[in-house]
PDB file of C-alpha atoms in Angstrom:
ATOM      1  CA  GLU G   1       0.084   0.173   0.556  1.00 63.00           C
ATOM      2  CA  ALA G   2       1.291   3.750  -0.857  1.00 79.00           C
ATOM      3  CA  GLY G   3       1.958   6.385   2.096  1.00 93.00           C
ATOM      4  CA  VAL G   4       0.827   9.560   1.755  1.00 96.00           C
ATOM      5  CA  ALA G   5       2.298  11.451   0.050  1.00 97.00           C
ATOM      6  CA  GLN G   6       4.350  15.188  -0.538  1.00 97.00           C
ATOM      7  CA  SER G   7       5.823  17.420  -2.966  1.00 97.00           C
ATOM      8  CA  PRO G   8       7.636  19.091  -2.859  1.00 97.00           C
ATOM      9  CA  ARG G   9      10.113  17.800  -0.530  1.00 96.00           C
ATOM     10  CA  TYR G  10      12.309  21.042   0.338  1.00 97.00           C
ATOM     11  CA  LYS G  11      11.583  24.667  -0.742  1.00 97.00           C
ATOM     12  CA  ILE G  12      13.799  27.927  -0.362  1.00 98.00           C
ATOM     13  CA  ILE G  13      11.877  30.944  -0.564  1.00 97.00           C
ATOM     14  CA  GLU G  14      12.034  34.845   0.484  1.00 97.00           C
ATOM     15  CA  LYS G  15       9.691  36.562   2.625  1.00 96.00           C
ATOM     16  CA  ARG G  16       6.751  38.170   1.517  1.00 97.00           C
ATOM     17  CA  GLN G  17       6.929  35.051  -1.421  1.00 97.00           C
ATOM     18  CA  SER G  18       4.035  32.558  -1.519  1.00 97.00           C
ATOM     19  CA  VAL G  19       4.685  28.676  -1.623  1.00 98.00           C
ATOM     20  CA  ALA G  20       2.637  26.032  -1.818  1.00 98.00           C
ATOM     21  CA  PHE G  21       2.736  22.159  -0.965  1.00 98.00           C
ATOM     22  CA  TRP G  22       0.733  19.371  -2.518  1.00 97.00           C
ATOM     23  CA  CYS G  23      -0.089  15.952  -0.399  1.00 97.00           C
ATOM     24  CA  ASN G  24      -1.222  12.687  -1.961  1.00 97.00           C
ATOM     25  CA  PRO G  25      -2.980  11.016   1.343  1.00 96.00           C
ATOM     26  CA  ILE G  26      -3.199   7.150   1.139  1.00 95.00           C
ATOM     27  CA  SER G  27      -6.021   5.647  -1.122  1.00 93.00           C
ATOM     28  CA  GLY G  28      -9.073   5.498   0.334  1.00 91.00           C
ATOM     29  CA  HIS G  29      -8.590   7.656   3.864  1.00 93.00           C
ATOM     30  CA  ALA G  30     -11.555  10.113   3.944  1.00 93.00           C
ATOM     31  CA  THR G  31     -10.287  12.706   6.101  1.00 93.00           C
ATOM     32  CA  LEU G  32      -6.300  14.142   5.548  1.00 95.00           C
ATOM     33  CA  TYR G  33      -4.373  16.944   8.030  1.00 96.00           C
ATOM     34  CA  TRP G  34      -2.181  19.473   7.750  1.00 97.00           C
ATOM     35  CA  TYR G  35       0.706  19.874  10.342  1.00 97.00           C
ATOM     36  CA  GLN G  36       2.994  22.392  10.544  1.00 97.00           C
ATOM     37  CA  GLN G  37       6.445  21.032  13.091  1.00 96.00           C
ATOM     38  CA  ILE G  38       8.581  24.159  13.770  1.00 95.00           C
ATOM     39  CA  LEU G  39      12.318  23.032  14.259  1.00 92.00           C
ATOM     40  CA  GLY G  40      12.576  20.872  17.992  1.00 90.00           C
ATOM     41  CA  GLN G  41       8.651  21.043  18.382  1.00 92.00           C
ATOM     42  CA  GLY G  42       6.459  18.543  18.063  1.00 93.00           C
ATOM     43  CA  PRO G  43       3.635  18.593  15.266  1.00 95.00           C
ATOM     44  CA  LYS G  44       0.706  21.055  15.542  1.00 94.00           C
ATOM     45  CA  LEU G  45      -2.508  20.872  13.408  1.00 94.00           C
ATOM     46  CA  LEU G  46      -2.871  23.455  11.398  1.00 96.00           C
ATOM     47  CA  ILE G  47      -6.393  21.938   9.400  1.00 96.00           C
ATOM     48  CA  GLN G  48      -8.284  18.923   9.518  1.00 94.00           C
ATOM     49  CA  PHE G  49     -10.461  17.691   6.105  1.00 94.00           C
ATOM     50  CA  GLN G  50     -13.395  14.805   5.946  1.00 92.00           C
ATOM     51  CA  ASN G  51     -13.358  14.219   2.425  1.00 91.00           C
ATOM     52  CA  ASN G  52     -13.588  17.559   1.112  1.00 88.00           C
ATOM     53  CA  GLY G  53     -14.710  20.026   3.135  1.00 92.00           C
ATOM     54  CA  VAL G  54     -12.710  21.566   7.291  1.00 93.00           C
ATOM     55  CA  VAL G  55     -13.257  19.932  10.630  1.00 91.00           C
ATOM     56  CA  ASP G  56     -11.309  22.833  12.121  1.00 91.00           C
ATOM     57  CA  ASP G  57      -9.172  24.982  10.846  1.00 94.00           C
ATOM     58  CA  SER G  58      -8.949  26.500  14.595  1.00 92.00           C
ATOM     59  CA  GLN G  59      -5.014  26.345  13.964  1.00 92.00           C
ATOM     60  CA  LEU G  60      -4.194  28.173  10.478  1.00 95.00           C
ATOM     61  CA  PRO G  61      -3.530  31.583  10.495  1.00 94.00           C
ATOM     62  CA  LYS G  62      -5.660  32.633   7.739  1.00 94.00           C
ATOM     63  CA  ASP G  63      -4.320  35.795   7.044  1.00 95.00           C
ATOM     64  CA  ARG G  64      -1.659  34.487   4.931  1.00 97.00           C
ATOM     65  CA  PHE G  65      -2.325  30.194   4.713  1.00 97.00           C
ATOM     66  CA  SER G  66      -5.698  28.715   2.676  1.00 97.00           C
ATOM     67  CA  ALA G  67      -5.443  25.293   1.915  1.00 97.00           C
ATOM     68  CA  GLU G  68      -8.115  22.634  -0.371  1.00 96.00           C
ATOM     69  CA  ARG G  69      -8.887  19.571  -0.848  1.00 94.00           C
ATOM     70  CA  LEU G  70     -11.634  19.491  -3.803  1.00 84.00           C
ATOM     71  CA  LYS G  71     -12.213  16.658  -4.627  1.00 88.00           C
ATOM     72  CA  GLY G  72     -11.302  14.877  -1.206  1.00 86.00           C
ATOM     73  CA  VAL G  73      -8.839  13.799  -2.118  1.00 93.00           C
ATOM     74  CA  ASP G  74      -5.117  15.754  -3.057  1.00 96.00           C
ATOM     75  CA  SER G  75      -4.681  18.671  -1.461  1.00 97.00           C
ATOM     76  CA  THR G  76      -3.142  22.075  -1.764  1.00 98.00           C
ATOM     77  CA  LEU G  77      -1.957  24.141   1.427  1.00 98.00           C
ATOM     78  CA  LYS G  78      -0.511  27.493   0.583  1.00 98.00           C
ATOM     79  CA  ILE G  79       0.743  30.668   2.212  1.00 98.00           C
ATOM     80  CA  GLN G  80       0.946  33.960   0.769  1.00 97.00           C
ATOM     81  CA  PRO G  81       3.199  36.044   1.585  1.00 96.00           C
ATOM     82  CA  ALA G  82       5.585  34.060   3.542  1.00 97.00           C
ATOM     83  CA  LYS G  83       7.202  35.557   6.123  1.00 97.00           C
ATOM     84  CA  LEU G  84      10.167  34.384   8.594  1.00 97.00           C
ATOM     85  CA  GLU G  85       8.792  32.483  11.040  1.00 96.00           C
ATOM     86  CA  ASP G  86       6.598  30.272   8.381  1.00 97.00           C
ATOM     87  CA  SER G  87      10.212  27.641   8.019  1.00 98.00           C
ATOM     88  CA  ALA G  88       8.998  25.109   9.910  1.00 97.00           C
ATOM     89  CA  VAL G  89       8.515  20.947   7.767  1.00 97.00           C
ATOM     90  CA  TYR G  90       4.802  21.135   6.549  1.00 98.00           C
ATOM     91  CA  LEU G  91       3.538  17.410   7.470  1.00 98.00           C
ATOM     92  CA  CYS G  92       0.412  15.875   5.525  1.00 98.00           C
ATOM     93  CA  ALA G  93      -1.306  13.049   7.397  1.00 96.00           C
ATOM     94  CA  SER G  94      -4.797  10.944   6.897  1.00 95.00           C
ATOM     95  CA  SER G  95      -6.330   8.184   8.198  1.00 92.00           C
ATOM     96  CA  PHE G  96      -9.268   6.413   6.974  1.00 89.00           C
ATOM     97  CA  ASN G  97     -12.540   8.276   8.394  1.00 77.00           C
ATOM     98  CA  ARG G  98     -12.823  11.082  10.959  1.00 70.00           C
ATOM     99  CA  GLY G  99     -13.223   9.050  14.152  1.00 71.00           C
ATOM    100  CA  GLU G 100     -10.277   6.827  12.719  1.00 70.00           C
ATOM    101  CA  GLU G 101      -7.555   7.960  15.489  1.00 77.00           C
ATOM    102  CA  THR G 102      -4.314   6.817  13.768  1.00 88.00           C
ATOM    103  CA  GLN G 103      -3.022   8.539  11.452  1.00 92.00           C
ATOM    104  CA  TYR G 104      -0.123   8.076   9.331  1.00 94.00           C
ATOM    105  CA  PHE G 105       2.526  10.671   7.948  1.00 96.00           C
ATOM    106  CA  GLY G 106       4.081  11.176   4.533  1.00 96.00           C
ATOM    107  CA  PRO G 107       7.745  12.649   4.677  1.00 96.00           C
ATOM    108  CA  GLY G 108       6.828  15.670   4.858  1.00 97.00           C
ATOM    109  CA  THR G 109       8.195  19.612   3.118  1.00 97.00           C
ATOM    110  CA  ARG G 110      10.934  21.741   4.966  1.00 97.00           C
ATOM    111  CA  LEU G 111      10.356  25.101   3.979  1.00 98.00           C
ATOM    112  CA  LEU G 112      13.100  27.561   4.584  1.00 98.00           C
ATOM    113  CA  VAL G 113      12.089  31.306   4.340  1.00 97.00           C
ATOM    114  CA  LEU G 114      15.184  34.140   3.886  1.00 97.00           C
TER     115      LEU G 114
ATOM    116  CA  GLY E   1      -5.854  22.709  24.402  1.00 50.00           C
ATOM    117  CA  GLU E   2      -4.299  20.405  25.901  1.00 61.00           C
ATOM    118  CA  ASN E   3      -0.593  20.712  26.637  1.00 80.00           C
ATOM    119  CA  VAL E   4       1.731  17.352  26.553  1.00 91.00           C
ATOM    120  CA  GLU E   5       4.052  17.488  28.765  1.00 95.00           C
ATOM    121  CA  GLN E   6       7.364  15.075  27.636  1.00 97.00           C
ATOM    122  CA  HIS E   7      10.408  14.476  29.588  1.00 96.00           C
ATOM    123  CA  PRO E   8      13.551  13.759  29.301  1.00 97.00           C
ATOM    124  CA  SER E   9      14.336  16.072  25.737  1.00 96.00           C
ATOM    125  CA  THR E  10      17.325  14.002  25.137  1.00 97.00           C
ATOM    126  CA  LEU E  11      18.483  10.496  26.004  1.00 98.00           C
ATOM    127  CA  SER E  12      21.851   8.861  25.547  1.00 98.00           C
ATOM    128  CA  VAL E  13      21.741   4.946  26.924  1.00 97.00           C
ATOM    129  CA  GLN E  14      24.399   2.784  25.756  1.00 97.00           C
ATOM    130  CA  GLU E  15      23.157  -0.610  23.241  1.00 97.00           C
ATOM    131  CA  GLY E  16      21.088  -3.123  24.948  1.00 97.00           C
ATOM    132  CA  ASP E  17      20.241  -0.578  27.477  1.00 97.00           C
ATOM    133  CA  SER E  18      16.646  -0.012  28.353  1.00 97.00           C
ATOM    134  CA  ALA E  19      15.145   3.637  27.596  1.00 98.00           C
ATOM    135  CA  VAL E  20      11.870   5.175  29.258  1.00 98.00           C
ATOM    136  CA  ILE E  21      10.504   8.401  28.105  1.00 98.00           C
ATOM    137  CA  LYS E  22       7.341   9.779  29.717  1.00 98.00           C
ATOM    138  CA  CYS E  23       4.263  12.395  28.945  1.00 97.00           C
ATOM    139  CA  THR E  24       2.302  14.078  31.433  1.00 96.00           C
ATOM    140  CA  TYR E  25      -1.621  15.873  30.289  1.00 93.00           C
ATOM    141  CA  SER E  26      -4.743  17.508  32.456  1.00 89.00           C
ATOM    142  CA  ASP E  27      -7.499  16.859  30.630  1.00 84.00           C
ATOM    143  CA  SER E  28      -9.069  13.042  31.636  1.00 83.00           C
ATOM    144  CA  ALA E  29     -10.882  13.486  28.404  1.00 85.00           C
ATOM    145  CA  SER E  30      -7.862  11.776  26.311  1.00 87.00           C
ATOM    146  CA  ASN E  31      -8.563   8.439  25.533  1.00 88.00           C
ATOM    147  CA  TYR E  32      -6.069   7.576  22.658  1.00 91.00           C
ATOM    148  CA  PHE E  33      -2.474   7.919  23.491  1.00 94.00           C
ATOM    149  CA  PRO E  34       0.112   6.875  20.208  1.00 95.00           C
ATOM    150  CA  TRP E  35       3.459   7.260  20.122  1.00 97.00           C
ATOM    151  CA  TYR E  36       5.617   8.577  17.128  1.00 97.00           C
ATOM    152  CA  LYS E  37       9.528   7.543  16.096  1.00 97.00           C
ATOM    153  CA  GLN E  38      10.729  10.542  13.620  1.00 96.00           C
ATOM    154  CA  GLU E  39      13.424   9.650  11.810  1.00 95.00           C
ATOM    155  CA  LEU E  40      16.057  12.645  10.235  1.00 91.00           C
ATOM    156  CA  GLY E  41      14.338  14.052   6.642  1.00 88.00           C
ATOM    157  CA  LYS E  42      10.989  11.639   8.018  1.00 92.00           C
ATOM    158  CA  GLY E  43       7.321  12.598   8.257  1.00 93.00           C
ATOM    159  CA  PRO E  44       6.841  10.792  12.037  1.00 95.00           C
ATOM    160  CA  GLN E  45       5.873   6.793  12.124  1.00 95.00           C
ATOM    161  CA  LEU E  46       3.568   5.416  14.375  1.00 95.00           C
ATOM    162  CA  ILE E  47       5.595   2.693  16.504  1.00 96.00           C
ATOM    163  CA  ILE E  48       3.093   1.935  19.312  1.00 96.00           C
ATOM    164  CA  ASP E  49      -0.358   3.449  20.624  1.00 94.00           C
ATOM    165  CA  ILE E  50      -2.863   2.605  23.867  1.00 93.00           C
ATOM    166  CA  ARG E  51      -6.067   3.603  24.480  1.00 89.00           C
ATOM    167  CA  SER E  52      -8.051   4.545  27.622  1.00 84.00           C
ATOM    168  CA  ASN E  53      -9.688   0.886  29.066  1.00 84.00           C
ATOM    169  CA  VAL E  54      -6.150  -0.472  28.375  1.00 82.00           C
ATOM    170  CA  GLY E  55      -2.908  -0.139  30.716  1.00 90.00           C
ATOM    171  CA  GLU E  56       0.080  -1.940  29.695  1.00 93.00           C
ATOM    172  CA  LYS E  57       0.490  -2.321  25.662  1.00 93.00           C
ATOM    173  CA  LYS E  58       3.654  -4.143  24.396  1.00 95.00           C
ATOM    174  CA  ASP E  59       4.791  -5.632  20.803  1.00 94.00           C
ATOM    175  CA  GLN E  60       8.651  -7.168  20.206  1.00 95.00           C
ATOM    176  CA  ARG E  61      10.526  -4.241  22.245  1.00 97.00           C
ATOM    177  CA  ILE E  62       8.471  -1.485  22.895  1.00 98.00           C
ATOM    178  CA  ALA E  63       5.878  -1.350  25.778  1.00 97.00           C
ATOM    179  CA  VAL E  64       3.603   1.725  26.576  1.00 97.00           C
ATOM    180  CA  THR E  65       1.971   1.791  29.921  1.00 96.00           C
ATOM    181  CA  LEU E  66      -0.607   4.198  31.410  1.00 95.00           C
ATOM    182  CA  ASN E  67      -1.584   5.445  34.379  1.00 93.00           C
ATOM    183  CA  LYS E  68      -5.021   7.696  33.805  1.00 91.00           C
ATOM    184  CA  THR E  69      -5.535   8.246  37.561  1.00 91.00           C
ATOM    185  CA  ALA E  70      -2.439   9.935  37.586  1.00 92.00           C
ATOM    186  CA  LYS E  71      -2.630  11.373  33.906  1.00 93.00           C
ATOM    187  CA  HIS E  72       0.662   9.318  32.786  1.00 94.00           C
ATOM    188  CA  PHE E  73       1.964   7.420  29.806  1.00 96.00           C
ATOM    189  CA  SER E  74       5.268   5.871  28.983  1.00 97.00           C
ATOM    190  CA  LEU E  75       7.411   5.108  26.608  1.00 98.00           C
ATOM    191  CA  HIS E  76       9.402   1.753  27.273  1.00 98.00           C
ATOM    192  CA  ILE E  77      12.248  -0.327  24.974  1.00 98.00           C
ATOM    193  CA  THR E  78      14.091  -2.570  25.785  1.00 97.00           C
ATOM    194  CA  GLU E  79      16.884  -3.727  24.134  1.00 97.00           C
ATOM    195  CA  THR E  80      17.901  -0.601  22.660  1.00 98.00           C
ATOM    196  CA  GLN E  81      19.727  -1.070  18.895  1.00 97.00           C
ATOM    197  CA  PRO E  82      21.256   1.550  17.416  1.00 96.00           C
ATOM    198  CA  GLU E  83      18.867   1.738  14.690  1.00 96.00           C
ATOM    199  CA  ASP E  84      16.498   2.919  17.547  1.00 97.00           C
ATOM    200  CA  SER E  85      18.359   6.374  17.228  1.00 98.00           C
ATOM    201  CA  ALA E  86      15.030   8.984  16.046  1.00 97.00           C
ATOM    202  CA  VAL E  87      13.600  11.499  18.409  1.00 97.00           C
ATOM    203  CA  TYR E  88      10.050   9.829  20.054  1.00 98.00           C
ATOM    204  CA  PHE E  89       7.672  12.143  19.981  1.00 97.00           C
ATOM    205  CA  CYS E  90       4.309  11.471  22.229  1.00 97.00           C
ATOM    206  CA  ALA E  91       0.864  11.904  21.379  1.00 95.00           C
ATOM    207  CA  LEU E  92      -3.393  12.013  22.768  1.00 93.00           C
ATOM    208  CA  LYS E  93      -6.520  12.165  20.876  1.00 88.00           C
ATOM    209  CA  GLY E  94      -9.985  13.459  22.919  1.00 77.00           C
ATOM    210  CA  GLY E  95     -11.527  15.285  20.684  1.00 71.00           C
ATOM    211  CA  SER E  96     -11.349  16.175  17.015  1.00 67.00           C
ATOM    212  CA  ASP E  97      -7.376  16.744  16.593  1.00 80.00           C
ATOM    213  CA  MET E  98      -4.034  15.193  17.606  1.00 88.00           C
ATOM    214  CA  ARG E  99      -1.999  16.863  20.577  1.00 91.00           C
ATOM    215  CA  PHE E 100       2.096  16.278  20.035  1.00 94.00           C
ATOM    216  CA  GLY E 101       4.406  16.661  22.837  1.00 95.00           C
ATOM    217  CA  ALA E 102       7.859  18.349  22.479  1.00 95.00           C
ATOM    218  CA  GLY E 103       9.832  14.824  21.120  1.00 96.00           C
ATOM    219  CA  THR E 104      12.757  12.868  22.752  1.00 98.00           C
ATOM    220  CA  ARG E 105      16.056  12.324  20.754  1.00 97.00           C
ATOM    221  CA  LEU E 106      16.968   9.366  21.910  1.00 98.00           C
ATOM    222  CA  THR E 107      20.940   8.203  20.835  1.00 98.00           C
ATOM    223  CA  VAL E 108      21.899   4.336  21.616  1.00 97.00           C
ATOM    224  CA  LYS E 109      25.757   4.574  21.670  1.00 96.00           C
ATOM    225  CA  PRO E 110      27.326   0.796  20.232  1.00 92.00           C
TER     226      PRO E 110
END
């Protein structure tokens, strides 16, 4: 079974530029999560989707971050404009459904904002 | 939100020794407690989990214990090997979102 796929793996941008990350969850998984992991910390949930609907985006900085999962499969996370403090690893995870606790993580996208 | 305190932040052991990592929490509604292993450049990988109706779970060299009264849970790794070197995260879930500890960097010296 293929795991969670993410791209790109690395991205370097300058502050105030925009960037987008892509995630393809495990086939058949209805729930998709985006996490931000700052160096030396545990992952922090940004947004959770159930199929193509948002379940929880309470910790998403909506003035600069946006995410979508239009067809209930792939998802994109965008930052515009980026700030220095956005430098982190952005992890995508999926689970079979909302009630299933086990989450499977992708390899992450490492973002460096200069 | 729920805070998860994880200790120690770094742990160095000799190959073959045991390693123990402990996490404490405050929300008694938490009912799912997974542990993740994260190697350099990779995403977190689930290694073991426990639910609130169970006090202990073991999988080969890895075990997790849960004390609901004291609100803490621990990861035990026995007979450590160099390939166990990684960052380990505890997590918990009681509502809709998963909360993670800050991580423990485990180094197993050959």
